Short mmCIF file of N, CA and C in Angstrom, two decimals:
data_model
loop_
_atom_site.label_atom_id
_atom_site.label_comp_id
_atom_site.label_asym_id
_atom_site.label_seq_id
_atom_site.Cartn_x
_atom_site.Cartn_y
_atom_site.Cartn_z
N MET J 15 25.58 -39.35 -3.18
CA MET J 15 24.79 -38.09 -3.41
C MET J 15 23.92 -37.60 -2.21
N VAL J 16 23.41 -38.74 -1.72
CA VAL J 16 22.24 -38.33 -0.69
C VAL J 16 22.99 -37.82 0.56
N LEU J 17 24.17 -38.42 0.85
CA LEU J 17 24.94 -37.95 2.04
C LEU J 17 25.43 -36.46 1.78
N THR J 18 25.92 -36.20 0.58
CA THR J 18 26.37 -34.77 0.19
C THR J 18 25.21 -33.94 0.35
N GLU J 19 23.89 -34.28 -0.25
CA GLU J 19 22.76 -33.50 -0.19
C GLU J 19 22.35 -33.07 1.41
N ARG J 20 22.46 -34.11 2.02
CA ARG J 20 21.99 -34.06 3.59
C ARG J 20 22.93 -33.03 4.27
N ILE J 21 24.34 -33.17 4.19
CA ILE J 21 25.40 -32.54 4.67
C ILE J 21 25.23 -31.01 4.38
N THR J 22 25.04 -30.69 2.99
CA THR J 22 24.88 -29.28 2.68
C THR J 22 23.58 -28.65 3.09
N SER J 23 22.54 -29.56 3.21
CA SER J 23 21.44 -29.05 3.95
C SER J 23 21.62 -28.55 5.15
N VAL J 24 22.34 -29.35 6.01
CA VAL J 24 22.61 -28.96 7.44
C VAL J 24 23.34 -27.51 7.48
N PHE J 25 24.40 -27.41 6.64
CA PHE J 25 25.15 -26.11 6.52
C PHE J 25 24.07 -24.83 6.21
N SER J 26 23.22 -25.16 5.41
CA SER J 26 22.20 -24.38 5.03
C SER J 26 21.27 -23.94 6.07
N ILE J 27 20.98 -25.01 6.85
CA ILE J 27 19.98 -24.81 7.96
C ILE J 27 20.76 -23.80 9.05
N VAL J 28 21.94 -24.18 9.34
CA VAL J 28 22.68 -23.35 10.18
C VAL J 28 22.74 -21.85 9.79
N GLY J 29 23.00 -21.63 8.45
CA GLY J 29 22.90 -20.36 8.08
C GLY J 29 21.56 -19.55 8.05
N ILE J 30 20.43 -20.49 7.93
CA ILE J 30 19.13 -19.95 7.92
C ILE J 30 18.85 -19.50 9.18
N LEU J 31 19.24 -20.63 10.41
CA LEU J 31 18.85 -20.17 11.70
C LEU J 31 19.71 -18.95 12.06
N PHE J 32 20.87 -18.68 11.58
CA PHE J 32 21.57 -17.54 11.84
C PHE J 32 20.76 -16.24 11.47
N ILE J 33 20.34 -16.33 10.13
CA ILE J 33 19.47 -15.25 9.63
C ILE J 33 18.40 -14.89 10.50
N ILE J 34 17.64 -16.13 10.92
CA ILE J 34 16.26 -15.85 11.78
C ILE J 34 16.58 -15.20 13.11
N LEU J 35 17.70 -15.89 13.54
CA LEU J 35 17.96 -15.36 15.13
C LEU J 35 18.40 -13.98 15.07
N THR J 36 19.29 -13.66 14.15
CA THR J 36 19.79 -12.21 14.19
C THR J 36 18.82 -11.42 13.81
N TYR J 37 17.81 -11.54 12.86
CA TYR J 37 16.87 -10.71 12.48
C TYR J 37 15.81 -10.48 13.79
N THR J 38 15.56 -11.73 14.47
CA THR J 38 14.63 -11.73 15.50
C THR J 38 15.10 -11.05 16.74
N PHE J 39 16.35 -11.06 17.02
CA PHE J 39 16.89 -10.51 18.35
C PHE J 39 17.87 -9.45 18.17
N SER J 40 17.96 -8.75 17.00
CA SER J 40 18.72 -7.60 16.81
C SER J 40 17.89 -6.65 16.08
N SER J 41 17.63 -5.34 16.67
CA SER J 41 16.94 -4.40 15.90
C SER J 41 17.76 -3.68 14.89
N ASN J 42 19.08 -3.81 14.86
CA ASN J 42 20.00 -3.31 13.68
C ASN J 42 19.45 -4.07 12.33
N PHE J 43 19.00 -5.22 12.40
CA PHE J 43 18.61 -5.76 11.18
C PHE J 43 17.19 -5.67 10.77
N SER J 44 16.55 -4.72 11.18
CA SER J 44 15.05 -4.44 10.72
C SER J 44 14.78 -3.61 9.50
N LYS J 45 15.77 -3.51 8.66
CA LYS J 45 15.68 -2.82 7.35
C LYS J 45 14.80 -3.62 6.35
N PRO J 46 14.28 -2.98 5.37
CA PRO J 46 13.53 -3.34 4.48
C PRO J 46 14.06 -4.74 3.78
N ILE J 47 15.30 -4.45 3.21
CA ILE J 47 15.92 -5.58 2.52
C ILE J 47 16.10 -6.79 3.51
N ASN J 48 16.45 -6.71 4.68
CA ASN J 48 16.65 -7.75 5.72
C ASN J 48 15.42 -8.48 6.09
N ARG J 49 14.30 -7.74 6.10
CA ARG J 49 13.05 -8.30 6.27
C ARG J 49 12.55 -9.34 5.19
N LEU J 50 12.91 -8.87 3.84
CA LEU J 50 12.59 -9.85 2.65
C LEU J 50 13.57 -10.95 2.71
N VAL J 51 14.75 -10.98 3.24
CA VAL J 51 15.59 -12.02 3.32
C VAL J 51 15.17 -12.85 4.41
N PHE J 52 14.72 -12.43 5.70
CA PHE J 52 14.16 -13.09 6.62
C PHE J 52 13.01 -13.82 6.15
N TYR J 53 12.10 -13.30 5.46
CA TYR J 53 10.96 -13.96 4.92
C TYR J 53 11.38 -15.22 4.01
N ALA J 54 12.17 -14.72 3.02
CA ALA J 54 12.68 -15.71 2.09
C ALA J 54 13.41 -16.93 2.86
N SER J 55 14.00 -16.68 3.94
CA SER J 55 14.69 -17.87 4.56
C SER J 55 13.81 -18.99 5.12
N TRP J 56 12.46 -18.71 5.20
CA TRP J 56 11.61 -19.71 5.66
C TRP J 56 11.37 -20.65 4.55
N GLY J 57 11.34 -20.12 3.16
CA GLY J 57 11.34 -21.06 1.99
C GLY J 57 12.52 -21.87 1.89
N ASN J 58 13.60 -21.22 2.15
CA ASN J 58 14.95 -21.81 2.10
C ASN J 58 15.01 -23.17 3.02
N LEU J 59 14.26 -22.94 4.29
CA LEU J 59 14.21 -23.88 5.22
C LEU J 59 13.36 -25.16 4.72
N GLY J 60 12.27 -24.64 4.16
CA GLY J 60 11.46 -25.68 3.59
C GLY J 60 12.19 -26.62 2.45
N LEU J 61 13.00 -26.00 1.67
CA LEU J 61 13.62 -26.77 0.71
C LEU J 61 14.79 -27.58 1.29
N CYS J 62 15.35 -27.08 2.35
CA CYS J 62 16.25 -27.91 3.14
C CYS J 62 15.72 -29.13 3.67
N ILE J 63 14.34 -29.00 4.27
CA ILE J 63 13.71 -30.28 4.63
C ILE J 63 13.48 -31.17 3.55
N VAL J 64 13.23 -30.54 2.43
CA VAL J 64 12.94 -31.69 1.24
C VAL J 64 14.31 -32.35 0.98
N ALA J 65 15.54 -31.71 1.12
CA ALA J 65 16.65 -32.24 0.67
C ALA J 65 17.07 -33.36 1.82
N LEU J 66 16.78 -33.00 3.10
CA LEU J 66 17.11 -33.91 4.32
C LEU J 66 16.19 -35.20 4.02
N ILE J 67 15.01 -34.98 3.45
CA ILE J 67 14.22 -36.18 3.34
C ILE J 67 14.72 -37.21 2.29
N SER J 68 15.46 -36.50 1.23
CA SER J 68 16.04 -37.03 -0.04
C SER J 68 15.33 -38.16 -0.52
N MET J 69 16.13 -39.24 -0.61
CA MET J 69 15.50 -40.47 -1.20
C MET J 69 14.44 -41.23 -0.31
N ASP J 70 14.48 -40.78 1.01
CA ASP J 70 13.55 -41.57 1.99
C ASP J 70 12.18 -41.24 1.50
N GLY J 71 11.70 -40.22 0.97
CA GLY J 71 10.36 -40.02 0.47
C GLY J 71 9.99 -41.01 -0.65
N PRO J 72 10.69 -40.99 -1.70
CA PRO J 72 10.18 -41.97 -2.93
C PRO J 72 10.44 -43.39 -2.40
N ASP J 73 11.36 -43.60 -1.56
CA ASP J 73 11.77 -45.02 -1.07
C ASP J 73 10.46 -45.49 -0.30
N ALA J 74 9.90 -44.65 0.54
CA ALA J 74 8.68 -44.86 1.35
C ALA J 74 7.38 -45.26 0.55
N GLY J 75 7.56 -44.83 -0.92
CA GLY J 75 6.47 -45.21 -1.64
C GLY J 75 5.59 -44.01 -1.87
N GLN J 76 4.94 -43.87 -3.25
CA GLN J 76 4.33 -42.75 -3.69
C GLN J 76 3.04 -42.39 -2.72
N ASN J 77 2.48 -43.32 -2.15
CA ASN J 77 1.28 -43.11 -1.21
C ASN J 77 1.65 -42.90 0.21
N SER J 78 2.93 -42.75 0.46
CA SER J 78 3.22 -42.59 1.81
C SER J 78 3.16 -41.11 2.26
N ALA J 79 2.90 -40.98 3.40
CA ALA J 79 2.82 -39.49 3.90
C ALA J 79 4.12 -38.73 3.68
N LEU J 80 5.31 -39.43 3.94
CA LEU J 80 6.72 -38.79 3.78
C LEU J 80 6.69 -38.35 2.44
N CYS J 81 6.51 -39.19 1.26
CA CYS J 81 6.58 -38.93 -0.09
C CYS J 81 5.61 -37.73 -0.43
N GLN J 82 4.35 -37.67 0.13
CA GLN J 82 3.55 -36.62 -0.04
C GLN J 82 3.86 -35.40 0.42
N LEU J 83 4.40 -35.36 1.75
CA LEU J 83 4.90 -34.20 2.42
C LEU J 83 5.93 -33.64 1.61
N GLN J 84 7.10 -34.60 1.09
CA GLN J 84 8.18 -33.85 0.38
C GLN J 84 7.84 -33.26 -0.95
N GLY J 85 6.82 -33.95 -1.58
CA GLY J 85 6.31 -33.23 -2.83
C GLY J 85 5.67 -31.85 -2.60
N PHE J 86 4.85 -31.91 -1.52
CA PHE J 86 4.08 -30.87 -1.27
C PHE J 86 5.20 -29.76 -0.83
N LEU J 87 6.16 -29.95 0.03
CA LEU J 87 7.20 -28.91 0.53
C LEU J 87 8.03 -28.39 -0.82
N ALA J 88 8.34 -29.30 -1.70
CA ALA J 88 9.17 -29.02 -3.05
C ALA J 88 8.28 -28.16 -3.83
N GLN J 89 6.93 -28.45 -3.92
CA GLN J 89 6.10 -27.54 -4.86
C GLN J 89 5.88 -26.34 -4.24
N LEU J 90 5.80 -26.03 -2.90
CA LEU J 90 5.45 -24.85 -2.18
C LEU J 90 6.60 -23.97 -2.17
N PHE J 91 7.93 -24.61 -2.02
CA PHE J 91 9.00 -23.67 -1.76
C PHE J 91 9.96 -23.64 -2.89
N LEU J 92 10.01 -24.29 -3.82
CA LEU J 92 10.89 -24.30 -5.04
C LEU J 92 11.03 -23.04 -5.72
N GLY J 93 9.96 -22.36 -6.03
CA GLY J 93 10.23 -21.06 -6.80
C GLY J 93 10.15 -19.80 -5.81
N VAL J 94 9.94 -19.97 -4.48
CA VAL J 94 9.92 -19.09 -3.59
C VAL J 94 11.09 -17.90 -3.68
N ASP J 95 12.37 -18.55 -3.82
CA ASP J 95 13.60 -17.72 -3.79
C ASP J 95 13.54 -16.72 -4.96
N ALA J 96 13.07 -17.07 -6.15
CA ALA J 96 12.90 -16.33 -7.24
C ALA J 96 11.78 -15.07 -6.99
N TYR J 97 10.71 -15.41 -6.29
CA TYR J 97 9.78 -14.53 -6.09
C TYR J 97 10.27 -13.37 -5.03
N TRP J 98 11.01 -13.83 -4.01
CA TRP J 98 11.53 -13.02 -3.16
C TRP J 98 12.56 -12.07 -3.74
N ALA J 99 13.45 -12.61 -4.63
CA ALA J 99 14.26 -11.74 -5.32
C ALA J 99 13.64 -10.74 -6.18
N PHE J 100 12.65 -11.06 -6.92
CA PHE J 100 11.73 -10.17 -7.50
C PHE J 100 11.30 -8.95 -6.66
N CYS J 101 10.82 -9.42 -5.56
CA CYS J 101 10.22 -8.45 -4.66
C CYS J 101 11.54 -7.41 -4.12
N MET J 102 12.65 -7.93 -3.78
CA MET J 102 13.70 -7.16 -3.60
C MET J 102 14.27 -6.22 -4.55
N ALA J 103 13.91 -6.74 -5.81
CA ALA J 103 14.19 -5.85 -6.98
C ALA J 103 13.13 -4.72 -7.10
N VAL J 104 11.87 -5.06 -6.76
CA VAL J 104 10.88 -4.06 -6.86
C VAL J 104 11.21 -3.03 -5.76
N ASN J 105 11.48 -3.54 -4.40
CA ASN J 105 11.94 -2.47 -3.41
C ASN J 105 12.94 -1.54 -3.96
N ILE J 106 13.98 -1.95 -4.57
CA ILE J 106 15.20 -1.21 -4.93
C ILE J 106 14.51 -0.14 -5.87
N TYR J 107 13.66 -0.62 -6.90
CA TYR J 107 13.22 0.29 -7.92
C TYR J 107 12.30 1.36 -7.21
N LEU J 108 11.57 0.97 -6.30
CA LEU J 108 10.66 2.03 -5.52
C LEU J 108 11.43 2.94 -4.75
N ILE J 109 12.47 2.52 -4.17
CA ILE J 109 13.20 3.44 -3.28
C ILE J 109 14.08 4.44 -4.26
N PHE J 110 14.61 4.11 -5.16
CA PHE J 110 15.50 4.85 -6.15
C PHE J 110 14.59 5.66 -7.24
N PHE J 111 13.49 5.15 -7.71
CA PHE J 111 12.66 5.73 -8.71
C PHE J 111 11.54 6.26 -8.21
N ARG J 112 10.92 5.94 -7.14
CA ARG J 112 9.80 6.49 -6.63
C ARG J 112 9.80 7.06 -5.35
N GLY J 113 10.91 7.02 -4.68
CA GLY J 113 11.09 7.72 -3.26
C GLY J 113 10.45 7.10 -2.16
N TYR J 114 10.34 5.71 -2.28
CA TYR J 114 9.64 5.19 -1.13
C TYR J 114 10.61 5.27 0.17
N ASN J 115 9.86 5.24 1.22
CA ASN J 115 10.47 5.28 2.66
C ASN J 115 10.36 3.85 3.33
N THR J 116 10.92 3.74 4.36
CA THR J 116 10.88 2.50 5.06
C THR J 116 9.35 2.17 5.37
N LYS J 117 8.65 3.06 5.81
CA LYS J 117 7.30 2.97 6.22
C LYS J 117 6.44 2.43 5.08
N GLN J 118 6.57 3.12 3.84
CA GLN J 118 5.89 2.59 2.65
C GLN J 118 6.34 1.32 2.32
N LEU J 119 7.49 0.99 2.35
CA LEU J 119 7.94 -0.44 2.01
C LEU J 119 7.57 -1.33 3.00
N ARG J 120 7.44 -1.22 4.21
CA ARG J 120 6.92 -2.17 5.21
C ARG J 120 5.36 -2.48 4.89
N GLY J 121 4.71 -1.44 4.33
CA GLY J 121 3.25 -1.59 3.90
C GLY J 121 3.12 -2.63 2.87
N LEU J 122 4.17 -2.96 2.01
CA LEU J 122 4.16 -3.87 0.95
C LEU J 122 4.42 -5.14 1.49
N ASP J 123 4.92 -5.42 2.64
CA ASP J 123 5.39 -6.81 3.23
C ASP J 123 4.39 -7.78 3.07
N ARG J 124 3.05 -7.44 3.55
CA ARG J 124 2.06 -8.36 3.52
C ARG J 124 1.62 -8.97 2.09
N LYS J 125 1.61 -7.90 1.20
CA LYS J 125 1.45 -8.14 -0.27
C LYS J 125 2.42 -9.15 -0.86
N TYR J 126 3.73 -8.89 -0.57
CA TYR J 126 4.80 -9.58 -0.98
C TYR J 126 4.48 -11.00 -0.40
N PHE J 127 4.29 -11.21 1.02
CA PHE J 127 4.32 -12.51 1.53
C PHE J 127 3.30 -13.26 0.96
N ILE J 128 2.03 -12.69 0.63
CA ILE J 128 1.05 -13.61 0.23
C ILE J 128 1.18 -13.81 -1.25
N ALA J 129 1.81 -12.96 -1.93
CA ALA J 129 2.25 -13.35 -3.35
C ALA J 129 3.28 -14.30 -3.45
N CYS J 130 4.26 -14.32 -2.81
CA CYS J 130 5.46 -15.17 -2.69
C CYS J 130 5.07 -16.61 -2.37
N TYR J 131 4.31 -16.74 -1.23
CA TYR J 131 4.01 -17.99 -0.71
C TYR J 131 2.72 -18.58 -1.32
N GLY J 132 1.63 -17.45 -1.62
CA GLY J 132 0.55 -17.83 -2.16
C GLY J 132 0.50 -18.54 -3.50
N ILE J 133 1.32 -18.05 -4.39
CA ILE J 133 1.36 -18.42 -5.65
C ILE J 133 1.72 -19.79 -5.75
N SER J 134 2.60 -20.29 -4.77
CA SER J 134 3.03 -21.71 -4.86
C SER J 134 2.18 -22.43 -3.90
N LEU J 135 1.37 -21.94 -3.01
CA LEU J 135 0.61 -22.73 -2.09
C LEU J 135 -0.72 -23.23 -2.76
N ILE J 136 -1.17 -22.62 -3.67
CA ILE J 136 -2.42 -22.99 -4.31
C ILE J 136 -2.25 -24.35 -5.10
N PRO J 137 -1.19 -24.46 -5.92
CA PRO J 137 -1.13 -25.78 -6.70
C PRO J 137 -0.51 -26.77 -5.76
N ALA J 138 0.25 -26.38 -4.69
CA ALA J 138 0.71 -27.36 -3.78
C ALA J 138 -0.38 -28.02 -3.12
N ILE J 139 -1.31 -27.36 -2.62
CA ILE J 139 -2.52 -27.83 -1.95
C ILE J 139 -3.38 -28.87 -2.90
N ILE J 140 -3.69 -28.07 -3.97
CA ILE J 140 -4.54 -28.79 -5.12
C ILE J 140 -3.86 -30.40 -5.35
N TYR J 141 -2.41 -30.24 -5.53
CA TYR J 141 -1.74 -31.36 -6.04
C TYR J 141 -1.97 -32.60 -4.99
N LEU J 142 -2.14 -32.02 -3.74
CA LEU J 142 -2.23 -33.25 -2.61
C LEU J 142 -3.69 -34.01 -2.81
N PHE J 143 -4.58 -33.37 -3.42
CA PHE J 143 -5.92 -33.97 -3.50
C PHE J 143 -6.20 -34.72 -4.92
N ILE J 144 -5.30 -34.45 -5.85
CA ILE J 144 -5.58 -35.21 -7.10
C ILE J 144 -4.90 -36.59 -7.03
N ASN J 145 -5.97 -37.54 -7.47
CA ASN J 145 -5.74 -38.89 -7.28
C ASN J 145 -6.56 -39.66 -8.36
N THR J 146 -6.04 -40.10 -9.32
CA THR J 146 -6.86 -40.82 -10.37
C THR J 146 -6.51 -42.32 -10.33
N LYS J 147 -7.39 -43.26 -10.82
CA LYS J 147 -7.11 -44.43 -10.80
C LYS J 147 -6.05 -44.92 -11.94
N GLU J 148 -6.11 -44.20 -13.01
CA GLU J 148 -5.08 -44.47 -14.21
C GLU J 148 -3.79 -43.96 -13.84
N ARG J 149 -3.62 -42.80 -13.26
CA ARG J 149 -2.32 -42.17 -13.02
C ARG J 149 -1.91 -42.06 -11.55
N GLY J 150 -2.83 -42.18 -10.59
CA GLY J 150 -2.38 -42.21 -9.23
C GLY J 150 -2.18 -40.88 -8.86
N LYS J 151 -1.51 -40.61 -7.82
CA LYS J 151 -1.36 -39.14 -7.17
C LYS J 151 -0.33 -38.31 -8.01
N ILE J 152 -0.29 -37.19 -7.87
CA ILE J 152 0.53 -36.23 -8.73
C ILE J 152 1.95 -36.38 -7.96
N TYR J 153 2.01 -36.23 -6.67
CA TYR J 153 3.35 -36.32 -5.95
C TYR J 153 3.78 -37.73 -5.86
N GLY J 154 5.10 -38.03 -6.24
CA GLY J 154 5.51 -39.31 -6.15
C GLY J 154 7.19 -39.09 -6.52
N GLY J 155 7.71 -40.28 -6.61
CA GLY J 155 9.20 -40.24 -6.73
C GLY J 155 9.58 -39.66 -7.98
N ALA J 156 10.55 -38.81 -8.11
CA ALA J 156 10.86 -38.21 -9.35
C ALA J 156 12.54 -37.67 -9.29
N VAL J 157 13.20 -37.76 -10.32
CA VAL J 157 14.54 -37.44 -10.41
C VAL J 157 14.66 -35.98 -10.99
N VAL J 158 15.37 -35.20 -10.37
CA VAL J 158 15.37 -33.76 -10.59
C VAL J 158 16.66 -33.53 -11.27
N GLY J 159 16.78 -33.10 -12.46
CA GLY J 159 17.93 -32.74 -13.04
C GLY J 159 18.90 -33.86 -13.41
N THR J 160 20.19 -33.57 -13.62
CA THR J 160 21.20 -34.50 -14.07
C THR J 160 22.34 -34.62 -12.79
N LEU J 161 22.34 -35.95 -12.44
CA LEU J 161 23.49 -35.95 -11.22
C LEU J 161 24.54 -36.86 -11.93
N SER J 162 25.24 -37.63 -11.07
CA SER J 162 26.34 -38.51 -11.53
C SER J 162 25.80 -39.60 -12.44
N SER J 163 26.47 -39.96 -13.46
CA SER J 163 26.02 -41.01 -14.24
C SER J 163 26.41 -42.46 -13.61
N SER J 164 25.76 -43.39 -14.03
CA SER J 164 26.12 -44.75 -13.64
C SER J 164 27.65 -45.23 -13.35
N PRO J 165 28.59 -44.98 -14.32
CA PRO J 165 29.66 -45.35 -14.28
C PRO J 165 30.50 -44.71 -12.91
N ARG J 166 29.92 -43.58 -12.48
CA ARG J 166 30.54 -42.80 -11.38
C ARG J 166 29.94 -42.97 -10.00
N ASP J 167 29.03 -44.19 -9.96
CA ASP J 167 28.31 -44.48 -8.79
C ASP J 167 29.29 -44.66 -7.55
N CYS J 168 30.44 -44.81 -7.83
CA CYS J 168 31.34 -44.90 -6.62
C CYS J 168 31.41 -43.74 -5.68
N ILE J 169 31.01 -42.62 -6.24
CA ILE J 169 31.14 -41.41 -5.42
C ILE J 169 29.76 -41.15 -4.69
N ASP J 170 28.78 -42.06 -4.96
CA ASP J 170 27.49 -42.06 -4.19
C ASP J 170 27.54 -42.50 -2.83
#
């Protein structure tokens, strides 16, 4: 599963780089919805880094810099896609029901950016500094969701 996770992350990174480069070097893509996709791409890139680290983070140990970095990045970027999708929906509402133009929408970008990344950044940073003798650090090895069961380990 680790290999599959890393391979799909590489494909995602290629797609993200295509989005970033296209937006950066082509003026045809400077529309409001494309800007929001561009901003969301950075969050996707962060999650791809988390996936590339894969089990190396937990295997390095809970107190390792790699494990802490992986936990921080996961906390920071995990919900960002949903926040950007909400911002895109707000933009559509503002265009169709409030008559916003491109200039007005561009004025919201800073607020969107602060909200989308700021909401996750606050706990992500706080969790880096919480460490108790009884329970240790917050970031540490964790299993997310349900993957293949033990009898199916042959596909790992």
